[in-house]
Coordinates of C-alpha atoms in Angstrom, one line a residue:
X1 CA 125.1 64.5 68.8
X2 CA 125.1 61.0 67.3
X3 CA 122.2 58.7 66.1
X4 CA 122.0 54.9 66.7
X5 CA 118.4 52.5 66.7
X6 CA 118.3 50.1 69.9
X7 CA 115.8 47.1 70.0
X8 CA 114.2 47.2 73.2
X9 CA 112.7 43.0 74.0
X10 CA 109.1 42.7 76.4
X11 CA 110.4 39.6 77.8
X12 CA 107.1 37.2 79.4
X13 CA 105.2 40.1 78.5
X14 CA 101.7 40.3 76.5
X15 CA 103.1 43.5 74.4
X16 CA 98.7 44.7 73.9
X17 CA 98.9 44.9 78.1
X18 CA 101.7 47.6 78.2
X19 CA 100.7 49.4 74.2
X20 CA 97.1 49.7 75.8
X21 CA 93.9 49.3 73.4
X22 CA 94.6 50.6 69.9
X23 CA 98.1 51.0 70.9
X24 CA 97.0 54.3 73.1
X25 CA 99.8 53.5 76.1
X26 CA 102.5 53.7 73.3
X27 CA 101.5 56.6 71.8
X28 CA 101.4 58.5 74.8
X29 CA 104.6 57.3 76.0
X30 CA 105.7 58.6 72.6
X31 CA 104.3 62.0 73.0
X32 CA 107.2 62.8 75.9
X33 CA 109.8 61.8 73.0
X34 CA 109.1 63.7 69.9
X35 CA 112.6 63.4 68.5
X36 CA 112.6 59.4 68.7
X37 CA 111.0 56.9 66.2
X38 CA 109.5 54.2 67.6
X39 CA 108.4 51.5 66.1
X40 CA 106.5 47.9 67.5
X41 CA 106.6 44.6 66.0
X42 CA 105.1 42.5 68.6
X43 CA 107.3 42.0 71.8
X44 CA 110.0 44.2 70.3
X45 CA 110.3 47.9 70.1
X46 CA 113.0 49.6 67.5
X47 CA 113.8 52.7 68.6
X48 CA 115.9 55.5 66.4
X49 CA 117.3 58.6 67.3
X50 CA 120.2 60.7 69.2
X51 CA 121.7 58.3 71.9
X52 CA 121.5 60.2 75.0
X53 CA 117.3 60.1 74.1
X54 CA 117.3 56.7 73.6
X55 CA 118.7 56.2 76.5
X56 CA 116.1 58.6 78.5
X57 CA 113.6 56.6 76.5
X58 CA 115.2 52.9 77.5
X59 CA 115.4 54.3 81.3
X60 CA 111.6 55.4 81.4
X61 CA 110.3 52.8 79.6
X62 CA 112.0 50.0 82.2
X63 CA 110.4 52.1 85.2
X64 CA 107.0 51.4 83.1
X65 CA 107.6 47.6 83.3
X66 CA 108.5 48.0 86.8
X67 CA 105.4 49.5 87.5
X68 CA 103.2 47.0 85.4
X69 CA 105.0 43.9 87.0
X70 CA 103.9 45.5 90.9
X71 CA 100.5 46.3 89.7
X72 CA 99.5 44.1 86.8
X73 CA 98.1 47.4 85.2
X74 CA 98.9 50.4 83.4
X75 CA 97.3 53.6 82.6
X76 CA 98.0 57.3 81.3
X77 CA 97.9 58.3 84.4
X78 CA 100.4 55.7 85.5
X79 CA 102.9 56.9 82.8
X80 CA 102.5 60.7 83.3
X81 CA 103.8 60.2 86.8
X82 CA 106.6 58.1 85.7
X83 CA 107.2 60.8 83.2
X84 CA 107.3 64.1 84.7
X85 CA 108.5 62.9 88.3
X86 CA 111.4 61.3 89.2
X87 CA 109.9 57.8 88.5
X88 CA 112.8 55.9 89.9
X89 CA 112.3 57.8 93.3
X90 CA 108.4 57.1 93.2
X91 CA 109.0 53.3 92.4
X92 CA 112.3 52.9 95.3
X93 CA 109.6 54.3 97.9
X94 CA 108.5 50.8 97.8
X95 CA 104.8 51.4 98.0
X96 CA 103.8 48.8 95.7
X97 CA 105.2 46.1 98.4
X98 CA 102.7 45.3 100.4
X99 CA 99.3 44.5 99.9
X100 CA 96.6 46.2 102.3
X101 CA 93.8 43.5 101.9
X102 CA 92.6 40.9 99.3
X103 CA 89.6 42.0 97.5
X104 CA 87.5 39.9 96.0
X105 CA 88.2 37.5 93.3
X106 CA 91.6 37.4 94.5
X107 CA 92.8 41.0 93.6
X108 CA 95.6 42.2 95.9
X109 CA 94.6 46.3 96.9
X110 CA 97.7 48.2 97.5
X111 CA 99.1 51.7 97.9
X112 CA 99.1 52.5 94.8
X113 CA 100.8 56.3 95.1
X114 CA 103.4 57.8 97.3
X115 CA 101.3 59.6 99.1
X116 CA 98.8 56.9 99.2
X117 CA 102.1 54.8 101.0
X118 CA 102.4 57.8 103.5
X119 CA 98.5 57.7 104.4
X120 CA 99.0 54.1 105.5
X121 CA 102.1 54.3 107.1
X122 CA 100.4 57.2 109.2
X123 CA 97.6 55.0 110.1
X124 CA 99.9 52.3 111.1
X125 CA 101.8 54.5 113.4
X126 CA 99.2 56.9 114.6
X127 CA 95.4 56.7 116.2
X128 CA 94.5 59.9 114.6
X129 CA 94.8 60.6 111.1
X130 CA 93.9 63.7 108.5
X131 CA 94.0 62.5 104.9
X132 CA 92.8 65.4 102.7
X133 CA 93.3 66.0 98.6
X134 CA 91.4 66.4 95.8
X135 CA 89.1 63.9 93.8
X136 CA 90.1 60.6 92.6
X137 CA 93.3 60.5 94.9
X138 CA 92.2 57.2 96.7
X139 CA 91.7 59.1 100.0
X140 CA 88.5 56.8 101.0
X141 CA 89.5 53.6 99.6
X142 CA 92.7 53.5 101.2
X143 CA 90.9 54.4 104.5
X144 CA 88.5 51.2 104.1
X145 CA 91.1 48.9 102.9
X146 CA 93.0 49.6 106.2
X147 CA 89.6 49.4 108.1
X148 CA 89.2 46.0 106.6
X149 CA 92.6 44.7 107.2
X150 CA 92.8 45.5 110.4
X151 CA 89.5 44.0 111.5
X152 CA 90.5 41.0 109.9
X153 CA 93.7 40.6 112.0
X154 CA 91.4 41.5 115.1
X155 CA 92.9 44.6 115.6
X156 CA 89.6 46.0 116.0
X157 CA 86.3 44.3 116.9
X158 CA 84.4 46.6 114.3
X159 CA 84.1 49.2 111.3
X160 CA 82.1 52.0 111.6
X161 CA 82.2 54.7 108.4
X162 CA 80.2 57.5 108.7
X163 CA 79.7 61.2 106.5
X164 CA 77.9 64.6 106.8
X165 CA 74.5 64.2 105.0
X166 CA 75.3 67.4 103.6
X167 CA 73.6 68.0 100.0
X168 CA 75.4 69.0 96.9
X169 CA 73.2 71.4 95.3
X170 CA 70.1 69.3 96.0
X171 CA 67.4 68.6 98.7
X172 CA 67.5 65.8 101.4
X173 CA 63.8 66.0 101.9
X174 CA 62.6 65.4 98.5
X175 CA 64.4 62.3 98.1
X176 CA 62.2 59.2 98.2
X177 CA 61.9 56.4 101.1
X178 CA 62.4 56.3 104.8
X179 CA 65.5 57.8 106.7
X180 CA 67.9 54.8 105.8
X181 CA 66.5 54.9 101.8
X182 CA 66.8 58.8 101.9
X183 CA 70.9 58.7 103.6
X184 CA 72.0 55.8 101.5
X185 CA 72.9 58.2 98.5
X186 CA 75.2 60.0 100.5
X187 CA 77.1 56.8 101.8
X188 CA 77.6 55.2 98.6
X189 CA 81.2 55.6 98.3
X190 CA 81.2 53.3 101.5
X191 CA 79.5 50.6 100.4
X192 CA 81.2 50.4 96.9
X193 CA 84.5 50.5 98.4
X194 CA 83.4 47.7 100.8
X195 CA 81.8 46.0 98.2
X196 CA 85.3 45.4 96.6
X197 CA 87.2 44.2 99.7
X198 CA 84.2 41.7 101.3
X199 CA 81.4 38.9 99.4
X200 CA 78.2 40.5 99.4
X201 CA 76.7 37.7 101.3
X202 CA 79.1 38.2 104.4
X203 CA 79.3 42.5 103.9
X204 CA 75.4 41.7 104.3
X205 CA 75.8 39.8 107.7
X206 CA 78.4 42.2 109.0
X207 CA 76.0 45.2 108.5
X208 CA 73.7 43.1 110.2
X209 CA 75.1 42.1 113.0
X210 CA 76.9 45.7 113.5
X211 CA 80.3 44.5 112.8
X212 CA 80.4 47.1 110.0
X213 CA 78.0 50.3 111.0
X214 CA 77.4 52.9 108.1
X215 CA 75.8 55.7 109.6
X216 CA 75.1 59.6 108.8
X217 CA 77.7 61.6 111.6
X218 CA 74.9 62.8 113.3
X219 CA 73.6 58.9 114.6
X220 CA 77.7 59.3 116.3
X221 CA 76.2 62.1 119.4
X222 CA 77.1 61.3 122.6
X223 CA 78.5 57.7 122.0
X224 CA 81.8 56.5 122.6
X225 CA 83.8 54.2 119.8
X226 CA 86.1 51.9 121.3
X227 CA 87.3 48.8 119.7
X228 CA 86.7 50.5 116.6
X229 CA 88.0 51.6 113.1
X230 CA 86.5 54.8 112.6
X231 CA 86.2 56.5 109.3
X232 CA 84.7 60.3 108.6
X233 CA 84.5 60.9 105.0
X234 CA 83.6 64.1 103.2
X235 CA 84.9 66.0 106.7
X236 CA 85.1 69.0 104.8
X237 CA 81.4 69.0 104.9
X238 CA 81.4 69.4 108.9
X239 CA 81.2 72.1 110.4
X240 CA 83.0 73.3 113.4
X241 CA 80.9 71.9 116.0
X242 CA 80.1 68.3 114.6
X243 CA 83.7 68.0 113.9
X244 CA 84.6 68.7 117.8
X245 CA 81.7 66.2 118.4
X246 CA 82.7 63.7 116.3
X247 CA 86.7 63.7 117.5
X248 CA 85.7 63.4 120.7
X249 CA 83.8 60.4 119.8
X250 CA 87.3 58.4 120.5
X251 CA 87.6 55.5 122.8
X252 CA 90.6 54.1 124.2
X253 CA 91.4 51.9 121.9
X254 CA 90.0 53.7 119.0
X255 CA 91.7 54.5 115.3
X256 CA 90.2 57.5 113.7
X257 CA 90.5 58.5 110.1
X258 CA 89.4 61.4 108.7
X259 CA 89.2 62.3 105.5
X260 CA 88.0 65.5 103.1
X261 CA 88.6 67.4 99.7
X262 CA 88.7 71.3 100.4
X263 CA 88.3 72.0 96.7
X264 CA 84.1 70.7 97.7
X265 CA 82.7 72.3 100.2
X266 CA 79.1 71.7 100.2
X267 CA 78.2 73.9 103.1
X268 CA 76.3 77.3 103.2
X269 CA 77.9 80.5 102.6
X270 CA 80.2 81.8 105.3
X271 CA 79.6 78.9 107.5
X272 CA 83.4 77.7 108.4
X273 CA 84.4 74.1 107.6
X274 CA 84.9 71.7 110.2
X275 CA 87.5 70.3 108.5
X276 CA 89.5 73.6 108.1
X277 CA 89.1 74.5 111.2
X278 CA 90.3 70.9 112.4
X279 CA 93.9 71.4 110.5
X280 CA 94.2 74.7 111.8
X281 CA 93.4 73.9 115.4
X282 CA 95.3 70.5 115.7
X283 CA 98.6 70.8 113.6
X284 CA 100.9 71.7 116.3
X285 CA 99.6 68.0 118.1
X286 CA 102.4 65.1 117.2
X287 CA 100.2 62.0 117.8
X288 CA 98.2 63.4 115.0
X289 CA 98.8 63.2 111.4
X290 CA 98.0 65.0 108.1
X291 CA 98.8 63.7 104.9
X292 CA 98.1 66.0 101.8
X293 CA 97.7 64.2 98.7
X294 CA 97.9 65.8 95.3
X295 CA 97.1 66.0 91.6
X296 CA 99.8 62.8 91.6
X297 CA 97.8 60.7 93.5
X298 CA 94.6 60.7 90.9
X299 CA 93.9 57.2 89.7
X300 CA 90.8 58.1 88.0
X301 CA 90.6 58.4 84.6
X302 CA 93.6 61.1 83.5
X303 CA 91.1 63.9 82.7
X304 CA 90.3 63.8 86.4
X305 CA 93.8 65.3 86.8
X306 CA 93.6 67.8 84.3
X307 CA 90.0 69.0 85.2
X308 CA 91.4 69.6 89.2
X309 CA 94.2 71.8 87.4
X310 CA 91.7 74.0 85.5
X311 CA 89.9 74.2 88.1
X312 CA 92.6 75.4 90.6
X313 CA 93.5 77.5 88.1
X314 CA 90.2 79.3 87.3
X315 CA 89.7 79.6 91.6
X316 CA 93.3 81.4 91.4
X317 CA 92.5 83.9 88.6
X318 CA 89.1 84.7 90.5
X319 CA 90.8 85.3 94.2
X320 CA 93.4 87.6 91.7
X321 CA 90.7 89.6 90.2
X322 CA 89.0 89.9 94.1
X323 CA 92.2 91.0 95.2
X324 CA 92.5 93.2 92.3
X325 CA 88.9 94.7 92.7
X326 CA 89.3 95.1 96.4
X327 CA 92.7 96.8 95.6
X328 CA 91.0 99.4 93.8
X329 CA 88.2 100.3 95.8
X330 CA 90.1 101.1 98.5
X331 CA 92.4 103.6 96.3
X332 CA 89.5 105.1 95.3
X333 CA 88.3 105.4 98.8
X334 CA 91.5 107.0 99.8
X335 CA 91.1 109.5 97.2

């Protein structure tokens, strides 16, 4: 194998936006090529080693820039995908084209992730859509960025988001306040993903005026939502009747978005998740769609990803040892 060095130039570049603070970008792009020395002097990078690594090195590293010029940011995350996927394939998908809605301040929100791509492409083409994955995958915000942009273009006359006020290991009643003060908790997510995409002064007069409506999925009996962007979050937390409620909620000219994380059911013991039962019951329709995203789509903070992988695999080892113990009863049985 032979050695050479290659200089590799961050042309218009600020070189502390793609090294990250205390260089920790570079470093971790350096982890995936242990063989290599790599060494930065400002805007230049001197890297040494066997030429077919450089080259890996030289390929990756332009898919970086890539990525920072769509997105004007870069994290671990960002650069494990690149890394361990085919980066080249994530970035010619071309979902870092068009941006969903101007948040405030200016920032352009955009799909940010393959599958985050697929989710609005679905929405576009369908009036019924299933978004379900684990933590951090952007499931929500994507849905409220699409609400947003299309009641801006007039496509519908209003928002309305609702979830389950299901609680996670702690008690509704003993909260503090009035109905609203006691749900509010629960609907959080909404309003911070709003609060990104809308002023607070005209969020505030939308609520209002009930051009956006944030409401718990039981104020959504026996109404009919037309005109409407319609958002179910947490759906896992349904159960099988609210969730036949709910879709049946859909006016004419409705769009429905429904969205859910199987790995956090919230419900009590062997009562059946809406949600589950929804996927089950409704795959085999074509004018509805279900997009799975995945450990890939996590823009969180890149421990998010690796706690959803211990976590998946701790839940597997347990169903093995069920399996296992079930296994051996029954032997015993039989003997």
């Amino acid at each position: 194998m032979s050695t050479g060095q290659r200089q590799l130039i961050l042309e218009g570049l600020n070189p502390a936006e793609i090294y990250g603070i205390n260089n920790a970008n570079l470093k971790h792009i350096k982890s995936f090529f242990p063989k290599l020395k790599v060494i930065a002097r400002g805007n230049e990078l001197n890297v040494s080693g066997e030429e077919d690594v450089i080259d890996e090195f030289e390929r990756k590293f332009n898919l970086i820039l890539q990525h920072y010029h769509s997105f004007n940011s870069l994290t671990e995350n960002n650069i494990d995908n690149l890394m361990l996927q085919d980066g080249a394939n994530l970035l010619s998908q071309d979902y870092a084209s068009e941006t969903l809605v101007h948040a405030n301040g200016g920032v352009k929100i955009k799909a940010r992730t393959v599958n985050q791509k697929k989710l609005v492409q679905a929405v576009l083409g369908s009036d019924m859509v299933f978004a379900v994955g684990p933590a951090g995958t952007g499931k929500t915000y994507t849905a409220v960025a699409m609400a947003v942009r299309a009641l801006k273009a007039k496509e519908v006359k209003r928002i309305i988001l609702t979830r389950p006020a299901v609680e996670a290991g702690e008690n509704l009643g003993f909260l503090p306040g009035d109905l609203k003060e006691k749900l509010d908790p629960y609907l959080m997510p909404l309003y911070d993903a709003l609060r990104d995409m809308i002023p607070a002064e005209k969020l505030a007069d939308m609520i209002e005026f009930g051009v956006i409506e944030i409401a718990p999925l039981a104020f959504m009996r026996g109404r009919t939502l037309d005109k409407a962007f319609v958002i179910l979050d947490e759906a896992q937390n349904t159960t099988q009747m609210q969730m036949k409620m709910f879709l049946t909620r859909m006016g004419m000219t409705a769009k429905f978005v429904i969205t859910g994380d199987m790995s956090q059911i919230d419900l009590p013991l062997r009562q059946k998740s809406g949600l589950a039962y929804a996927l089950d019951v409704l795959k085999d329709i074509s004018d509805i769609e279900i997009v799975r995203l995945g450990k890939s789509d996590v823009i969180r903070h890149r421990l998010v990803k690796q706690i959803i992988e211990a976590f998946e695999d701790a839940e597997q080892k347990n169903k093995l040892m069920k399996e296992n113990k079930l296994y051996n009863q029954h032997n015993l049985e039989l003997k």
